[in-house]
PDB file of C-alpha atoms in Angstrom:
ATOM      1  CA  MET A   1       0.000   0.000   0.000  1.00  0.00           C
ATOM      2  CA  ALA A   2       1.733   3.169  -1.235  1.00  0.00           C
ATOM      3  CA  GLY A   3       0.651   6.479   0.242  1.00  0.00           C
ATOM      4  CA  ARG A   4       1.289   9.065   2.928  1.00  0.00           C
ATOM      5  CA  ILE A   5       1.827   8.274   6.613  1.00  0.00           C
ATOM      6  CA  THR A   6      -1.045   9.839   8.525  1.00  0.00           C
ATOM      7  CA  ALA A   7      -0.510   8.354  12.013  1.00  0.00           C
ATOM      8  CA  ILE A   8       1.849   6.209  14.069  1.00  0.00           C
ATOM      9  CA  THR A   9       0.408   4.861  17.327  1.00  0.00           C
ATOM     10  CA  PRO A  10       1.716   2.477  20.031  1.00  0.00           C
ATOM     11  CA  GLN A  11       0.050  -0.928  19.971  1.00  0.00           C
ATOM     12  CA  LYS A  12      -2.074  -1.715  23.003  1.00  0.00           C
ATOM     13  CA  ARG A  13      -0.865  -5.284  23.429  1.00  0.00           C
ATOM     14  CA  ASN A  14       2.810  -4.613  22.767  1.00  0.00           C
ATOM     15  CA  ARG A  15       4.075  -1.164  23.693  1.00  0.00           C
ATOM     16  CA  ARG A  16       7.383  -1.890  21.974  1.00  0.00           C
ATOM     17  CA  ARG A  17       5.628  -1.878  18.591  1.00  0.00           C
ATOM     18  CA  ALA A  18       3.725   0.759  16.684  1.00  0.00           C
ATOM     19  CA  SER A  19       0.932   0.657  14.140  1.00  0.00           C
ATOM     20  CA  VAL A  20       1.559   2.669  10.989  1.00  0.00           C
ATOM     21  CA  PHE A  21      -1.435   4.212   9.207  1.00  0.00           C
ATOM     22  CA  ILE A  22      -1.271   5.225   5.556  1.00  0.00           C
ATOM     23  CA  ASP A  23      -3.935   7.546   4.204  1.00  0.00           C
ATOM     24  CA  GLY A  24      -5.987   7.014   7.347  1.00  0.00           C
ATOM     25  CA  GLN A  25      -5.929   3.194   7.250  1.00  0.00           C
ATOM     26  CA  TYR A  26      -3.832   0.698   9.215  1.00  0.00           C
ATOM     27  CA  ALA A  27      -1.054  -0.536   6.943  1.00  0.00           C
ATOM     28  CA  PHE A  28       1.531  -2.462   8.998  1.00  0.00           C
ATOM     29  CA  SER A  29       3.437  -2.537  12.283  1.00  0.00           C
ATOM     30  CA  LEU A  30       7.040  -1.699  13.113  1.00  0.00           C
ATOM     31  CA  SER A  31       9.208  -1.597  16.196  1.00  0.00           C
ATOM     32  CA  MET A  32       8.862   1.660  18.098  1.00  0.00           C
ATOM     33  CA  ALA A  33      12.522   2.474  17.414  1.00  0.00           C
ATOM     34  CA  THR A  34      12.049   2.148  13.647  1.00  0.00           C
ATOM     35  CA  ALA A  35       8.669   3.854  13.611  1.00  0.00           C
ATOM     36  CA  ALA A  36      10.011   6.820  15.610  1.00  0.00           C
ATOM     37  CA  ALA A  37      12.275   7.728  12.691  1.00  0.00           C
ATOM     38  CA  LEU A  38       9.324   8.021  10.283  1.00  0.00           C
ATOM     39  CA  PRO A  39       7.785  11.501  10.123  1.00  0.00           C
ATOM     40  CA  ILE A  40       4.047  11.948   9.850  1.00  0.00           C
ATOM     41  CA  GLY A  41       3.253  13.072   6.329  1.00  0.00           C
ATOM     42  CA  LYS A  42       6.095  11.110   4.740  1.00  0.00           C
ATOM     43  CA  LYS A  43       5.135   9.504   1.468  1.00  0.00           C
ATOM     44  CA  LEU A  44       5.981   5.800   1.262  1.00  0.00           C
ATOM     45  CA  GLY A  45       6.347   3.915  -1.981  1.00  0.00           C
ATOM     46  CA  ASP A  46       5.835   0.174  -2.193  1.00  0.00           C
ATOM     47  CA  ASP A  47       9.574  -0.537  -2.323  1.00  0.00           C
ATOM     48  CA  GLU A  48      10.320   1.579   0.742  1.00  0.00           C
ATOM     49  CA  ARG A  49       7.456   0.014   2.649  1.00  0.00           C
ATOM     50  CA  ASP A  50       8.680  -3.474   1.757  1.00  0.00           C
ATOM     51  CA  ALA A  51      12.219  -2.591   2.831  1.00  0.00           C
ATOM     52  CA  LEU A  52      10.980  -1.262   6.192  1.00  0.00           C
ATOM     53  CA  GLN A  53       8.968  -4.402   6.839  1.00  0.00           C
ATOM     54  CA  ALA A  54      11.836  -6.684   5.807  1.00  0.00           C
ATOM     55  CA  ALA A  55      14.241  -4.885   8.137  1.00  0.00           C
ATOM     56  CA  ASP A  56      11.666  -4.998  10.916  1.00  0.00           C
ATOM     57  CA  ARG A  57      11.201  -8.731  10.459  1.00  0.00           C
ATOM     58  CA  LYS A  58      14.948  -9.212  10.926  1.00  0.00           C
ATOM     59  CA  GLU A  59      14.822  -7.138  14.103  1.00  0.00           C
ATOM     60  CA  GLN A  60      11.944  -9.236  15.381  1.00  0.00           C
ATOM     61  CA  ALA A  61      13.910 -12.418  14.727  1.00  0.00           C
ATOM     62  CA  PHE A  62      16.983 -11.024  16.456  1.00  0.00           C
ATOM     63  CA  ASP A  63      14.916  -9.994  19.489  1.00  0.00           C
ATOM     64  CA  ARG A  64      13.375 -13.472  19.620  1.00  0.00           C
ATOM     65  CA  ALA A  65      16.823 -15.031  19.418  1.00  0.00           C
ATOM     66  CA  LEU A  66      18.143 -12.895  22.283  1.00  0.00           C
ATOM     67  CA  HIS A  67      15.156 -13.899  24.400  1.00  0.00           C
ATOM     68  CA  TYR A  68      15.834 -17.580  23.637  1.00  0.00           C
ATOM     69  CA  LEU A  69      19.450 -17.126  24.705  1.00  0.00           C
ATOM     70  CA  LYS A  70      18.457 -15.678  28.074  1.00  0.00           C
ATOM     71  CA  PHE A  71      17.864 -19.115  29.559  1.00  0.00           C
ATOM     72  CA  ARG A  72      21.057 -20.902  28.451  1.00  0.00           C
ATOM     73  CA  PRO A  73      23.502 -20.986  25.512  1.00  0.00           C
ATOM     74  CA  ARG A  74      22.129 -22.487  22.292  1.00  0.00           C
ATOM     75  CA  SER A  75      23.642 -24.395  19.428  1.00  0.00           C
ATOM     76  CA  ARG A  76      23.235 -23.140  15.884  1.00  0.00           C
ATOM     77  CA  MET A  77      20.799 -25.953  15.122  1.00  0.00           C
ATOM     78  CA  GLU A  78      18.704 -25.195  18.204  1.00  0.00           C
ATOM     79  CA  MET A  79      18.432 -21.562  17.126  1.00  0.00           C
ATOM     80  CA  ILE A  80      17.427 -22.521  13.577  1.00  0.00           C
ATOM     81  CA  ARG A  81      14.710 -24.836  14.882  1.00  0.00           C
ATOM     82  CA  TYR A  82      13.462 -22.193  17.290  1.00  0.00           C
ATOM     83  CA  LEU A  83      13.237 -19.430  14.684  1.00  0.00           C
ATOM     84  CA  LYS A  84      11.601 -21.765  12.158  1.00  0.00           C
ATOM     85  CA  GLY A  85       9.019 -22.587  14.798  1.00  0.00           C
ATOM     86  CA  LYS A  86       8.291 -18.874  15.144  1.00  0.00           C
ATOM     87  CA  GLY A  87       7.530 -18.640  11.443  1.00  0.00           C
ATOM     88  CA  PHE A  88      10.598 -16.769  10.196  1.00  0.00           C
ATOM     89  CA  THR A  89      11.789 -17.368   6.641  1.00  0.00           C
ATOM     90  CA  ALA A  90      15.093 -19.009   5.749  1.00  0.00           C
ATOM     91  CA  ALA A  91      16.515 -15.667   4.595  1.00  0.00           C
ATOM     92  CA  VAL A  92      15.619 -13.950   7.862  1.00  0.00           C
ATOM     93  CA  ILE A  93      16.998 -16.855   9.899  1.00  0.00           C
ATOM     94  CA  ASP A  94      20.262 -16.798   7.953  1.00  0.00           C
ATOM     95  CA  ALA A  95      20.655 -13.049   8.523  1.00  0.00           C
ATOM     96  CA  THR A  96      19.894 -13.497  12.219  1.00  0.00           C
ATOM     97  CA  LEU A  97      22.457 -16.280  12.602  1.00  0.00           C
ATOM     98  CA  GLN A  98      25.125 -14.189  10.894  1.00  0.00           C
ATOM     99  CA  ARG A  99      24.419 -11.340  13.288  1.00  0.00           C
ATOM    100  CA  LEU A 100      24.441 -13.602  16.344  1.00  0.00           C
ATOM    101  CA  GLU A 101      27.705 -15.205  15.263  1.00  0.00           C
ATOM    102  CA  SER A 102      29.301 -11.814  14.643  1.00  0.00           C
ATOM    103  CA  TYR A 103      28.617 -11.000  18.312  1.00  0.00           C
ATOM    104  CA  GLN A 104      29.741 -14.524  19.317  1.00  0.00           C
ATOM    105  CA  TYR A 105      26.314 -15.168  20.824  1.00  0.00           C
ATOM    106  CA  ILE A 106      26.219 -18.431  18.857  1.00  0.00           C
ATOM    107  CA  ASP A 107      29.326 -20.644  18.845  1.00  0.00           C
ATOM    108  CA  ASP A 108      28.915 -24.407  18.538  1.00  0.00           C
ATOM    109  CA  THR A 109      32.286 -25.226  20.085  1.00  0.00           C
ATOM    110  CA  ALA A 110      31.624 -23.000  23.090  1.00  0.00           C
ATOM    111  CA  PHE A 111      28.120 -24.440  23.364  1.00  0.00           C
ATOM    112  CA  ALA A 112      29.378 -28.038  23.315  1.00  0.00           C
ATOM    113  CA  ARG A 113      31.976 -27.204  25.963  1.00  0.00           C
ATOM    114  CA  PHE A 114      29.232 -25.636  28.110  1.00  0.00           C
ATOM    115  CA  TRP A 115      26.975 -28.673  27.629  1.00  0.00           C
ATOM    116  CA  ILE A 116      29.649 -31.187  28.660  1.00  0.00           C
ATOM    117  CA  ASP A 117      30.675 -29.095  31.678  1.00  0.00           C
ATOM    118  CA  ASN A 118      27.071 -28.646  32.762  1.00  0.00           C
ATOM    119  CA  ARG A 119      26.435 -32.374  32.519  1.00  0.00           C
ATOM    120  CA  GLN A 120      29.603 -33.084  34.489  1.00  0.00           C
ATOM    121  CA  ARG A 121      28.484 -30.838  37.340  1.00  0.00           C
ATOM    122  CA  HIS A 122      24.765 -31.624  37.472  1.00  0.00           C
ATOM    123  CA  ARG A 123      23.971 -34.883  35.684  1.00  0.00           C
ATOM    124  CA  PRO A 124      27.082 -36.828  34.632  1.00  0.00           C
ATOM    125  CA  ARG A 125      26.730 -38.865  31.462  1.00  0.00           C
ATOM    126  CA  GLY A 126      28.890 -41.278  29.535  1.00  0.00           C
ATOM    127  CA  ALA A 127      30.731 -40.281  26.387  1.00  0.00           C
ATOM    128  CA  PHE A 128      28.202 -42.203  24.290  1.00  0.00           C
ATOM    129  CA  GLY A 129      25.307 -40.344  25.922  1.00  0.00           C
ATOM    130  CA  LEU A 130      27.014 -36.991  25.433  1.00  0.00           C
ATOM    131  CA  ARG A 131      27.716 -37.760  21.780  1.00  0.00           C
ATOM    132  CA  CYS A 132      24.056 -38.534  21.189  1.00  0.00           C
ATOM    133  CA  GLU A 133      22.900 -35.353  22.908  1.00  0.00           C
ATOM    134  CA  LEU A 134      25.365 -33.116  21.088  1.00  0.00           C
ATOM    135  CA  LYS A 135      24.647 -34.674  17.690  1.00  0.00           C
ATOM    136  CA  GLU A 136      20.937 -34.104  18.255  1.00  0.00           C
ATOM    137  CA  LYS A 137      21.767 -30.437  18.795  1.00  0.00           C
ATOM    138  CA  GLY A 138      23.632 -30.268  15.511  1.00  0.00           C
ATOM    139  CA  ILE A 139      27.206 -30.230  16.786  1.00  0.00           C
ATOM    140  CA  ALA A 140      29.742 -31.453  14.225  1.00  0.00           C
ATOM    141  CA  ASP A 141      31.390 -34.835  14.873  1.00  0.00           C
ATOM    142  CA  ALA A 142      34.874 -33.302  14.765  1.00  0.00           C
ATOM    143  CA  VAL A 143      33.968 -30.826  17.519  1.00  0.00           C
ATOM    144  CA  ILE A 144      32.438 -33.564  19.669  1.00  0.00           C
ATOM    145  CA  GLU A 145      35.413 -35.891  19.327  1.00  0.00           C
ATOM    146  CA  ASP A 146      37.888 -33.113  20.058  1.00  0.00           C
ATOM    147  CA  LEU A 147      36.098 -32.096  23.263  1.00  0.00           C
ATOM    148  CA  LEU A 148      35.620 -35.689  24.443  1.00  0.00           C
ATOM    149  CA  ALA A 149      39.186 -36.789  23.652  1.00  0.00           C
ATOM    150  CA  ASP A 150      40.263 -36.583  27.309  1.00  0.00           C
ATOM    151  CA  TYR A 151      36.871 -37.312  28.852  1.00  0.00           C
ATOM    152  CA  ASP A 152      37.231 -39.307  32.077  1.00  0.00           C
ATOM    153  CA  GLU A 153      34.331 -41.732  31.777  1.00  0.00           C
ATOM    154  CA  ASN A 154      35.023 -43.546  35.046  1.00  0.00           C
ATOM    155  CA  ALA A 155      35.234 -40.354  37.065  1.00  0.00           C
ATOM    156  CA  ALA A 156      31.976 -39.101  35.575  1.00  0.00           C
ATOM    157  CA  ALA A 157      30.252 -42.422  36.282  1.00  0.00           C
ATOM    158  CA  TRP A 158      31.434 -42.414  39.874  1.00  0.00           C
ATOM    159  CA  ARG A 159      30.115 -38.870  40.401  1.00  0.00           C
ATOM    160  CA  ALA A 160      26.764 -40.016  39.034  1.00  0.00           C
ATOM    161  CA  VAL A 161      26.521 -43.097  41.255  1.00  0.00           C
ATOM    162  CA  ALA A 162      28.139 -41.921  44.505  1.00  0.00           C
ATOM    163  CA  PRO A 163      25.097 -39.988  45.829  1.00  0.00           C
ATOM    164  CA  LYS A 164      22.951 -43.110  45.359  1.00  0.00           C
ATOM    165  CA  LEU A 165      25.134 -45.620  47.178  1.00  0.00           C
ATOM    166  CA  HIS A 166      23.856 -44.890  50.681  1.00  0.00           C
ATOM    167  CA  ARG A 167      20.365 -45.880  49.505  1.00  0.00           C
ATOM    168  CA  TRP A 168      21.704 -49.146  48.107  1.00  0.00           C
ATOM    169  CA  ALA A 169      24.034 -49.946  51.014  1.00  0.00           C
ATOM    170  CA  ASP A 170      22.100 -53.013  52.211  1.00  0.00           C
ATOM    171  CA  LEU A 171      21.541 -54.597  48.801  1.00  0.00           C
ATOM    172  CA  PRO A 172      23.118 -57.983  48.039  1.00  0.00           C
ATOM    173  CA  SER A 173      26.037 -57.840  45.649  1.00  0.00           C
ATOM    174  CA  MET A 174      24.122 -58.922  42.538  1.00  0.00           C
ATOM    175  CA  ALA A 175      21.261 -56.542  43.267  1.00  0.00           C
ATOM    176  CA  LEU A 176      23.729 -53.684  43.705  1.00  0.00           C
ATOM    177  CA  LYS A 177      25.410 -54.606  40.436  1.00  0.00           C
ATOM    178  CA  GLU A 178      22.068 -54.568  38.642  1.00  0.00           C
ATOM    179  CA  LYS A 179      21.182 -51.180  40.139  1.00  0.00           C
ATOM    180  CA  ILE A 180      24.488 -49.597  39.172  1.00  0.00           C
ATOM    181  CA  HIS A 181      24.508 -51.040  35.666  1.00  0.00           C
ATOM    182  CA  ARG A 182      20.937 -50.011  34.932  1.00  0.00           C
ATOM    183  CA  PHE A 183      21.424 -46.521  36.366  1.00  0.00           C
ATOM    184  CA  LEU A 184      24.608 -45.855  34.410  1.00  0.00           C
ATOM    185  CA  ARG A 185      23.512 -47.454  31.136  1.00  0.00           C
ATOM    186  CA  GLN A 186      20.500 -45.129  31.099  1.00  0.00           C
ATOM    187  CA  ARG A 187      22.993 -42.250  31.175  1.00  0.00           C
ATOM    188  CA  GLY A 188      25.065 -43.467  28.272  1.00  0.00           C
ATOM    189  CA  PHE A 189      27.924 -45.236  30.055  1.00  0.00           C
ATOM    190  CA  ASP A 190      29.372 -48.379  28.495  1.00  0.00           C
ATOM    191  CA  TYR A 191      29.457 -51.825  30.102  1.00  0.00           C
ATOM    192  CA  THR A 192      33.117 -51.672  31.086  1.00  0.00           C
ATOM    193  CA  THR A 193      32.626 -48.401  32.943  1.00  0.00           C
ATOM    194  CA  CYS A 194      29.539 -49.747  34.690  1.00  0.00           C
ATOM    195  CA  GLU A 195      31.465 -52.779  35.847  1.00  0.00           C
ATOM    196  CA  ASP A 196      34.443 -50.710  37.030  1.00  0.00           C
ATOM    197  CA  VAL A 197      32.151 -48.519  39.108  1.00  0.00           C
ATOM    198  CA  PHE A 198      30.375 -51.521  40.577  1.00  0.00           C
ATOM    199  CA  GLN A 199      33.697 -53.067  41.606  1.00  0.00           C
ATOM    200  CA  LYS A 200      34.775 -49.804  43.211  1.00  0.00           C
ATOM    201  CA  ALA A 201      31.476 -49.570  45.091  1.00  0.00           C
ATOM    202  CA  GLU A 202      31.910 -53.127  46.324  1.00  0.00           C
ATOM    203  CA  ARG A 203      35.444 -52.451  47.544  1.00  0.00           C
ATOM    204  CA  GLN A 204      34.346 -49.351  49.415  1.00  0.00           C
ATOM    205  CA  ARG A 205      31.445 -51.166  50.961  1.00  0.00           C
ATOM    206  CA  TYR A 206      33.606 -53.924  52.421  1.00  0.00           C
ATOM    207  CA  GLU A 207      36.483 -51.649  53.395  1.00  0.00           C
ATOM    208  CA  SER A 208      34.232 -49.361  55.437  1.00  0.00           C
TER     209      SER A 208
END
């Protein structure tokens, strides 16, 4: 809709956005920051209107992305999925990712390092489990293997099991073994690690 801007008013439901009226009729919405630069009476052609809306759509996507990042770091794939789910086009998503990466808000290596460290501290998992989680989040195999090259599987497994052992203190040996194996296998630890942890738990139980 080409014409002259006759009014710019804040939206009732979102005070950060403004409704733009052309020739007395609602035409489209923009962010308040963008709309504030438009003078009443300015004549807008179709191309200029389209450019304003395209730029605004990119700003909306970037704002959405920043909100998504408030809760924890995100991988590139997570961000793509999120923005697709919000209805943004591939072109807008690509522009948003480039902007996020230029600010280092998105970095798959840093994200993978964060993910492994967070798991180590709060919910230890085996290397196999971590690989599966990171692949699902779109992290490249080379990045995963590099970060897991020195991963101490036994130490992680012991940290996972240790808080549980007092609850299993009176179990017979085979029942304890079953508990430990099942618990650790569900977290992506391999059989050898499960068995090593069980043997360590048994030694501690009889040495105490």
